[in-house]
Structures are given as C-alpha cells and as structure tokens.
Amino acid sequence: MQLEYFLLTAAALFCIGIYGLVTSRNVIRVLMSIELMLNAVNLNLMAFSNYLDPVGINGQVFAVFVISIAAAEAAVGLAIVLSIYRNRDTVDMEQFNLLKW
Amino acid sequence: MTLAEGVQLVTFGLLVAMTLGGALGVVLLDNIVYSAFLLGGVFTSMSGLYILLNAGFVAAAQVLVYVGAVSVLILFGIMLVNKEQAFVPMKRAWLGKAATGGVCVGLFALLAASTLNTPWAISSEVPTGDLATAAIGVHFFTDYLLPFELASVLLLIALIGAIVLARREFIPDVAPGDLSEALQLPERPRELVSSASASEPES
C-alpha cells in the first residue's frame, strides 16, 4: 500500500466532482457533487496524515473539521435550494439567473 | 492496521472501485434518487478507506455525519423539491460537457503527474492506530482549541440560518389587533403543489 494510490483515488474523485458540479442541471445534484469534492479532500488529508505524520495525526483533526463544515454547508445549501424553489418553482440551474446583472 | 499486504491491497481495490463507480453514478445517472442512494454508498466506502488508513475515529464520524445526516438530508431535499420536469435542452450542451470533461481529464493528469513525480517524505514511524481518538481529543483542546470553538459557533450559525432560510415567510400586512386572526398561525397558507397554485392569484 502506497501513498500514491490514495492520492490518485482522491484526484479522480475530485475530478468527477468538478465534472458533476459544472455539467449538472439539477441543483440537488450540484450539492451532491460538492460533497464528493469535500470527500476527496478528506481522503487526501487522511492519506497524508497516515503516511507523512503518523504520530501527530494533524490530518485527522483537519478531516474532522472538514466533515463538520461539510455538514453545515449541506444544511444551508439545501435551505437555499428550498427557498429558491419556492420562489422560482424550478430546480433547473439554467433558470437561476437571480444574481446576473 | 494489522492486515497482510495482499488483504489490504484487495480491500483497497474493492473500496476504490465502489467509490469511483458510485461517484460516476452520482454524476451521470438520470434518476436523482438513485444518485442520492449511490452517494450514501460512496460515503460508506470512503469510511472503509479511512479504516485502511488507521483512522477509526474519523471513519465513525464519516458514517455518522455523512451517511447518517447528509445523505438523509439530501434525500429529504429531493423529496421536498421533487418536481418531475423535463429540462429544456440547451443549445450546444454537448460542447460544454465535452469541454468540462476535457478540463477534468487534464486536471486529473496534472494531479497524477505531480503526485507520481514528488519525492514524498514517507515517515517510518509506527502509526498511532487505535490511540488516535485520544490524540485527536488532545489536539482539539490544546493547539486546535480556537478552530474547535469556531466550528461550534459556525454550526450554530448554520442551524439558525438554515431555519430562517427554509421556513415560509410571514404575511407582511396582517393587522396586529385582529382577533379573528389571533388563533391562526402567522404564516402564508401553503400552496397546493402543482395544479391549484397556477390558477389562484398571489396574496
């Protein structure tokens, strides 16, 4: 088992997350893609923590912080999605042009 | 982790296949409910990867927070927002998808090249293993005390903010002394979902 395997896995997961974030039309799927990217970052942190800093385990502490912030982000993101859905009656990303000039 | 090398490798291969396959399913499947359940599978296999990396506490936190809370939250979101609408096809959507795919593959190639070419300073110390939980607790209350408290404040802010954002707004022009209105909830009456709301005017 090597560090590089985990880093390559995390990179692939992050790229899949970016693809879903940019190409999805459904808002909920965009939120899911953001969760995938956060998980990829967590996997990177954990791999570094295990292979480069196995006694200090600062990476695991950071991963716990990232998990808690991801939970807060999911809650607020879904609340925003619900609020926009009530106003615009759609979940299509292409019709959310509220913040365009 | 005191497993043999071959067992670790096979477990790693299975977990990576489940993770990446599930992630591709999350992004590419048409039915969003399948995507949400696959996302739960991705989170579970990620916690398996964490166990392979000698991090039992974070694996448990991953299962509790992601599988138990975030997946369920997303499923609730899907069911609250579930609108069977066919998206209007965009002009030249394939161009955007192809460009994004190209950028993602290029980014992966860049990350892979930098990963494989960097001489990592692999530590030779024995990993902490099951004592990691105590070590994380010591970190939280000594050198990471300020981020820990800030995270708790952030969670409180997110809780209040989510409630404020998601609840229905008040009727702005109700007379405050009206006794006949006193026993009603001061909220806008909920619209019927799809058919009736189009015909009746906004109050």
PDB file of C-alpha atoms in Angstrom, chain A residues 1-9 11-29 31-33 35-36 38-40 42-43 46-48 50-58 60-76 78-83 85-95, chain B residues 5 8-9 12 16 19-20 23-24 26-32 35-36 39 42-43 46 49-50 52-55 57-58 61-62 65-66 70 73-74 77-78 80-83 85 87-90 97 100-101 104 107-108 111-112 115-116 120-123 125-128 132 135-136 139-140 143-144 147-148 151 154-155 158 162 165-168:
ATOM      1  CA  MET A   1       0.000   0.000   0.000  1.00  0.00           C
ATOM      2  CA  GLN A   2       1.392   3.303  -1.000  1.00  0.00           C
ATOM      3  CA  LEU A   3       0.550   6.937  -0.550  1.00  0.00           C
ATOM      4  CA  GLU A   4       0.282   7.469  -4.290  1.00  0.00           C
ATOM      5  CA  TYR A   5      -2.673   5.089  -4.669  1.00  0.00           C
ATOM      6  CA  PHE A   6      -4.746   7.074  -2.212  1.00  0.00           C
ATOM      7  CA  LEU A   7      -3.739  10.382  -3.772  1.00  0.00           C
ATOM      8  CA  LEU A   8      -4.683   9.157  -7.252  1.00  0.00           C
ATOM      9  CA  THR A   9      -8.042   7.952  -5.956  1.00  0.00           C
ATOM     10  CA  ALA A  11      -7.687  13.138  -7.527  1.00  0.00           C
ATOM     11  CA  ALA A  12     -10.085  11.010  -9.597  1.00  0.00           C
ATOM     12  CA  LEU A  13     -12.908  11.609  -7.119  1.00  0.00           C
ATOM     13  CA  PHE A  14     -12.231  15.349  -7.143  1.00  0.00           C
ATOM     14  CA  CYS A  15     -12.300  15.484 -10.946  1.00  0.00           C
ATOM     15  CA  ILE A  16     -15.588  13.549 -11.038  1.00  0.00           C
ATOM     16  CA  GLY A  17     -16.941  16.059  -8.530  1.00  0.00           C
ATOM     17  CA  ILE A  18     -15.870  19.007 -10.678  1.00  0.00           C
ATOM     18  CA  TYR A  19     -17.452  17.442 -13.759  1.00  0.00           C
ATOM     19  CA  GLY A  20     -20.746  16.952 -11.928  1.00  0.00           C
ATOM     20  CA  LEU A  21     -20.589  20.445 -10.434  1.00  0.00           C
ATOM     21  CA  VAL A  22     -20.228  22.114 -13.827  1.00  0.00           C
ATOM     22  CA  THR A  23     -22.476  19.965 -16.006  1.00  0.00           C
ATOM     23  CA  SER A  24     -25.444  19.184 -13.729  1.00  0.00           C
ATOM     24  CA  ARG A  25     -28.761  20.865 -14.384  1.00  0.00           C
ATOM     25  CA  ASN A  26     -30.383  19.804 -11.104  1.00  0.00           C
ATOM     26  CA  VAL A  27     -29.463  21.846  -8.024  1.00  0.00           C
ATOM     27  CA  ILE A  28     -29.504  18.871  -5.673  1.00  0.00           C
ATOM     28  CA  ARG A  29     -27.006  17.064  -7.885  1.00  0.00           C
ATOM     29  CA  LEU A  31     -24.827  19.826  -3.903  1.00  0.00           C
ATOM     30  CA  MET A  32     -24.006  16.134  -4.148  1.00  0.00           C
ATOM     31  CA  SER A  33     -21.024  16.918  -6.375  1.00  0.00           C
ATOM     32  CA  GLU A  35     -19.979  16.658  -1.172  1.00  0.00           C
ATOM     33  CA  LEU A  36     -17.940  14.375  -3.439  1.00  0.00           C
ATOM     34  CA  LEU A  38     -15.124  17.539   0.012  1.00  0.00           C
ATOM     35  CA  ASN A  39     -14.744  13.787   0.455  1.00  0.00           C
ATOM     36  CA  ALA A  40     -11.826  13.753  -1.980  1.00  0.00           C
ATOM     37  CA  ASN A  42     -10.719  14.470   3.211  1.00  0.00           C
ATOM     38  CA  LEU A  43      -9.162  11.381   1.652  1.00  0.00           C
ATOM     39  CA  MET A  46      -6.148  11.280   5.791  1.00  0.00           C
ATOM     40  CA  ALA A  47      -3.569   9.776   3.425  1.00  0.00           C
ATOM     41  CA  PHE A  48      -1.044  12.482   4.286  1.00  0.00           C
ATOM     42  CA  ASN A  50      -1.187   8.316   7.826  1.00  0.00           C
ATOM     43  CA  TYR A  51       1.916   8.268   5.676  1.00  0.00           C
ATOM     44  CA  LEU A  52       3.739  11.526   6.435  1.00  0.00           C
ATOM     45  CA  ASP A  53       2.644  12.325  10.001  1.00  0.00           C
ATOM     46  CA  PRO A  54       1.566   9.037  11.607  1.00  0.00           C
ATOM     47  CA  VAL A  55       2.151  10.138  15.214  1.00  0.00           C
ATOM     48  CA  GLY A  56       0.998  13.757  15.161  1.00  0.00           C
ATOM     49  CA  ILE A  57      -2.153  12.968  13.104  1.00  0.00           C
ATOM     50  CA  ASN A  58      -2.884  16.600  12.355  1.00  0.00           C
ATOM     51  CA  GLN A  60      -7.237  13.575  11.010  1.00  0.00           C
ATOM     52  CA  VAL A  61      -8.030  16.678  13.068  1.00  0.00           C
ATOM     53  CA  PHE A  62      -8.384  18.688   9.869  1.00  0.00           C
ATOM     54  CA  ALA A  63     -10.596  15.982   8.374  1.00  0.00           C
ATOM     55  CA  VAL A  64     -12.943  16.218  11.359  1.00  0.00           C
ATOM     56  CA  PHE A  65     -13.157  19.978  10.839  1.00  0.00           C
ATOM     57  CA  VAL A  66     -13.879  19.484   7.138  1.00  0.00           C
ATOM     58  CA  ILE A  67     -16.628  16.973   7.968  1.00  0.00           C
ATOM     59  CA  SER A  68     -18.315  19.370  10.380  1.00  0.00           C
ATOM     60  CA  ILE A  69     -18.139  22.251   7.900  1.00  0.00           C
ATOM     61  CA  ALA A  70     -19.493  19.989   5.141  1.00  0.00           C
ATOM     62  CA  ALA A  71     -22.481  19.164   7.325  1.00  0.00           C
ATOM     63  CA  ALA A  72     -23.171  22.871   7.906  1.00  0.00           C
ATOM     64  CA  GLU A  73     -22.739  23.561   4.192  1.00  0.00           C
ATOM     65  CA  ALA A  74     -25.199  20.835   3.223  1.00  0.00           C
ATOM     66  CA  ALA A  75     -27.829  22.161   5.625  1.00  0.00           C
ATOM     67  CA  VAL A  76     -27.537  25.775   4.486  1.00  0.00           C
ATOM     68  CA  LEU A  78     -30.490  22.726   0.981  1.00  0.00           C
ATOM     69  CA  ALA A  79     -32.251  25.565   2.788  1.00  0.00           C
ATOM     70  CA  ILE A  80     -31.235  27.945  -0.002  1.00  0.00           C
ATOM     71  CA  VAL A  81     -32.396  25.422  -2.608  1.00  0.00           C
ATOM     72  CA  LEU A  82     -35.782  25.096  -0.894  1.00  0.00           C
ATOM     73  CA  SER A  83     -36.149  28.861  -0.683  1.00  0.00           C
ATOM     74  CA  TYR A  85     -37.582  26.521  -5.332  1.00  0.00           C
ATOM     75  CA  ARG A  86     -40.447  28.216  -3.529  1.00  0.00           C
ATOM     76  CA  ASN A  87     -39.821  31.470  -5.339  1.00  0.00           C
ATOM     77  CA  ARG A  88     -38.985  30.244  -8.833  1.00  0.00           C
ATOM     78  CA  ASP A  89     -40.783  26.871  -8.896  1.00  0.00           C
ATOM     79  CA  THR A  90     -37.938  25.106 -10.647  1.00  0.00           C
ATOM     80  CA  VAL A  91     -34.754  23.204  -9.849  1.00  0.00           C
ATOM     81  CA  ASP A  92     -33.040  23.931 -13.144  1.00  0.00           C
ATOM     82  CA  MET A  93     -29.666  25.599 -12.732  1.00  0.00           C
ATOM     83  CA  GLU A  94     -30.012  27.335 -16.096  1.00  0.00           C
ATOM     84  CA  GLN A  95     -33.049  29.281 -14.865  1.00  0.00           C
TER      85      GLN A  95
ATOM     86  CA  GLU B   5      -0.321  -6.767   2.470  1.00  0.00           C
ATOM     87  CA  GLN B   8      -5.023  -4.685   2.264  1.00  0.00           C
ATOM     88  CA  LEU B   9      -4.485  -4.399  -1.470  1.00  0.00           C
ATOM     89  CA  PHE B  12      -8.313  -1.164  -1.229  1.00  0.00           C
ATOM     90  CA  VAL B  16     -11.805   2.247  -4.705  1.00  0.00           C
ATOM     91  CA  THR B  19     -16.108   4.727  -4.516  1.00  0.00           C
ATOM     92  CA  LEU B  20     -15.316   5.718  -8.085  1.00  0.00           C
ATOM     93  CA  ALA B  23     -19.277   8.702  -7.799  1.00  0.00           C
ATOM     94  CA  LEU B  24     -19.678   8.228 -11.553  1.00  0.00           C
ATOM     95  CA  VAL B  26     -23.948  10.074  -8.761  1.00  0.00           C
ATOM     96  CA  VAL B  27     -22.839  12.380 -11.534  1.00  0.00           C
ATOM     97  CA  LEU B  28     -24.111  10.552 -14.603  1.00  0.00           C
ATOM     98  CA  LEU B  29     -27.362   8.775 -13.685  1.00  0.00           C
ATOM     99  CA  ASP B  30     -30.618  10.380 -14.790  1.00  0.00           C
ATOM    100  CA  ASN B  31     -32.730   9.486 -11.775  1.00  0.00           C
ATOM    101  CA  ILE B  32     -31.676  11.678  -8.884  1.00  0.00           C
ATOM    102  CA  SER B  35     -27.856   9.261  -7.293  1.00  0.00           C
ATOM    103  CA  ALA B  36     -28.673  10.028  -3.667  1.00  0.00           C
ATOM    104  CA  LEU B  39     -23.917   8.893  -2.692  1.00  0.00           C
ATOM    105  CA  VAL B  42     -19.743   6.377  -1.787  1.00  0.00           C
ATOM    106  CA  PHE B  43     -19.651   7.774   1.756  1.00  0.00           C
ATOM    107  CA  MET B  46     -14.883   6.243   1.925  1.00  0.00           C
ATOM    108  CA  LEU B  49     -10.774   3.690   3.097  1.00  0.00           C
ATOM    109  CA  TYR B  50     -10.319   5.697   6.296  1.00  0.00           C
ATOM    110  CA  LEU B  52      -7.447   1.269   5.930  1.00  0.00           C
ATOM    111  CA  LEU B  53      -5.608   4.493   6.778  1.00  0.00           C
ATOM    112  CA  ASN B  54      -5.646   3.713  10.545  1.00  0.00           C
ATOM    113  CA  ALA B  55      -8.289   6.332  11.319  1.00  0.00           C
ATOM    114  CA  PHE B  57     -12.493   7.730  14.746  1.00  0.00           C
ATOM    115  CA  VAL B  58     -12.804   9.670  11.510  1.00  0.00           C
ATOM    116  CA  ALA B  61     -17.555  10.273  12.224  1.00  0.00           C
ATOM    117  CA  GLN B  62     -17.867   9.852   8.464  1.00  0.00           C
ATOM    118  CA  VAL B  65     -22.277  12.594   9.787  1.00  0.00           C
ATOM    119  CA  TYR B  66     -22.241  11.788   6.084  1.00  0.00           C
ATOM    120  CA  VAL B  70     -26.011  14.422   4.959  1.00  0.00           C
ATOM    121  CA  LEU B  73     -30.783  15.463   4.389  1.00  0.00           C
ATOM    122  CA  ILE B  74     -30.236  15.231   0.640  1.00  0.00           C
ATOM    123  CA  GLY B  77     -34.324  17.719  -0.053  1.00  0.00           C
ATOM    124  CA  ILE B  78     -35.052  15.613  -3.130  1.00  0.00           C
ATOM    125  CA  LEU B  80     -39.351  18.199  -0.848  1.00  0.00           C
ATOM    126  CA  VAL B  81     -38.212  19.608  -4.176  1.00  0.00           C
ATOM    127  CA  ASN B  82     -39.302  16.634  -6.256  1.00  0.00           C
ATOM    128  CA  LYS B  83     -40.628  18.141  -9.419  1.00  0.00           C
ATOM    129  CA  GLN B  85     -39.836  18.436 -15.032  1.00  0.00           C
ATOM    130  CA  PHE B  87     -35.226  20.277 -18.528  1.00  0.00           C
ATOM    131  CA  VAL B  88     -35.350  22.351 -21.660  1.00  0.00           C
ATOM    132  CA  PRO B  89     -32.437  21.168 -23.754  1.00  0.00           C
ATOM    133  CA  MET B  90     -29.772  23.768 -24.160  1.00  0.00           C
ATOM    134  CA  LYS B  97     -19.904  18.786 -21.432  1.00  0.00           C
ATOM    135  CA  THR B 100     -15.682  20.187 -18.938  1.00  0.00           C
ATOM    136  CA  GLY B 101     -14.688  16.571 -19.460  1.00  0.00           C
ATOM    137  CA  CYS B 104     -11.352  17.373 -15.723  1.00  0.00           C
ATOM    138  CA  LEU B 107      -6.683  18.288 -14.190  1.00  0.00           C
ATOM    139  CA  PHE B 108      -6.512  14.619 -13.250  1.00  0.00           C
ATOM    140  CA  LEU B 111      -2.548  15.936 -10.329  1.00  0.00           C
ATOM    141  CA  ALA B 112      -1.409  12.410 -11.173  1.00  0.00           C
ATOM    142  CA  THR B 115       1.695  13.022  -7.336  1.00  0.00           C
ATOM    143  CA  LEU B 116       3.920  10.490  -9.043  1.00  0.00           C
ATOM    144  CA  TRP B 120       7.290  12.138  -0.604  1.00  0.00           C
ATOM    145  CA  ALA B 121       8.973  12.145   2.786  1.00  0.00           C
ATOM    146  CA  ILE B 122       7.342   8.916   3.933  1.00  0.00           C
ATOM    147  CA  SER B 123       7.630   8.617   7.683  1.00  0.00           C
ATOM    148  CA  GLU B 125       7.227   5.693  12.459  1.00  0.00           C
ATOM    149  CA  VAL B 126       4.557   3.255  13.556  1.00  0.00           C
ATOM    150  CA  PRO B 127       1.080   4.788  13.110  1.00  0.00           C
ATOM    151  CA  THR B 128      -0.863   5.700  16.221  1.00  0.00           C
ATOM    152  CA  ALA B 132      -5.725   8.188  17.562  1.00  0.00           C
ATOM    153  CA  ALA B 135      -4.699  12.086  20.304  1.00  0.00           C
ATOM    154  CA  ILE B 136      -7.432  13.885  18.354  1.00  0.00           C
ATOM    155  CA  HIS B 139      -5.333  18.220  19.658  1.00  0.00           C
ATOM    156  CA  PHE B 140      -8.833  19.669  19.948  1.00  0.00           C
ATOM    157  CA  ASP B 143      -3.379  23.521  19.763  1.00  0.00           C
ATOM    158  CA  TYR B 144      -6.647  23.432  17.804  1.00  0.00           C
ATOM    159  CA  PRO B 147     -10.773  26.345  15.391  1.00  0.00           C
ATOM    160  CA  PHE B 148     -12.761  23.893  17.504  1.00  0.00           C
ATOM    161  CA  ALA B 151     -16.536  25.287  14.345  1.00  0.00           C
ATOM    162  CA  LEU B 154     -20.291  28.021  12.800  1.00  0.00           C
ATOM    163  CA  LEU B 155     -22.588  25.048  13.368  1.00  0.00           C
ATOM    164  CA  ALA B 158     -25.665  27.298  10.120  1.00  0.00           C
ATOM    165  CA  ALA B 162     -30.972  27.119   7.676  1.00  0.00           C
ATOM    166  CA  LEU B 165     -33.918  30.460   5.091  1.00  0.00           C
ATOM    167  CA  ALA B 166     -36.153  27.438   4.784  1.00  0.00           C
ATOM    168  CA  ARG B 167     -39.274  28.415   6.670  1.00  0.00           C
ATOM    169  CA  ARG B 168     -42.169  30.175   4.999  1.00  0.00           C
TER     170      ARG B 168
END
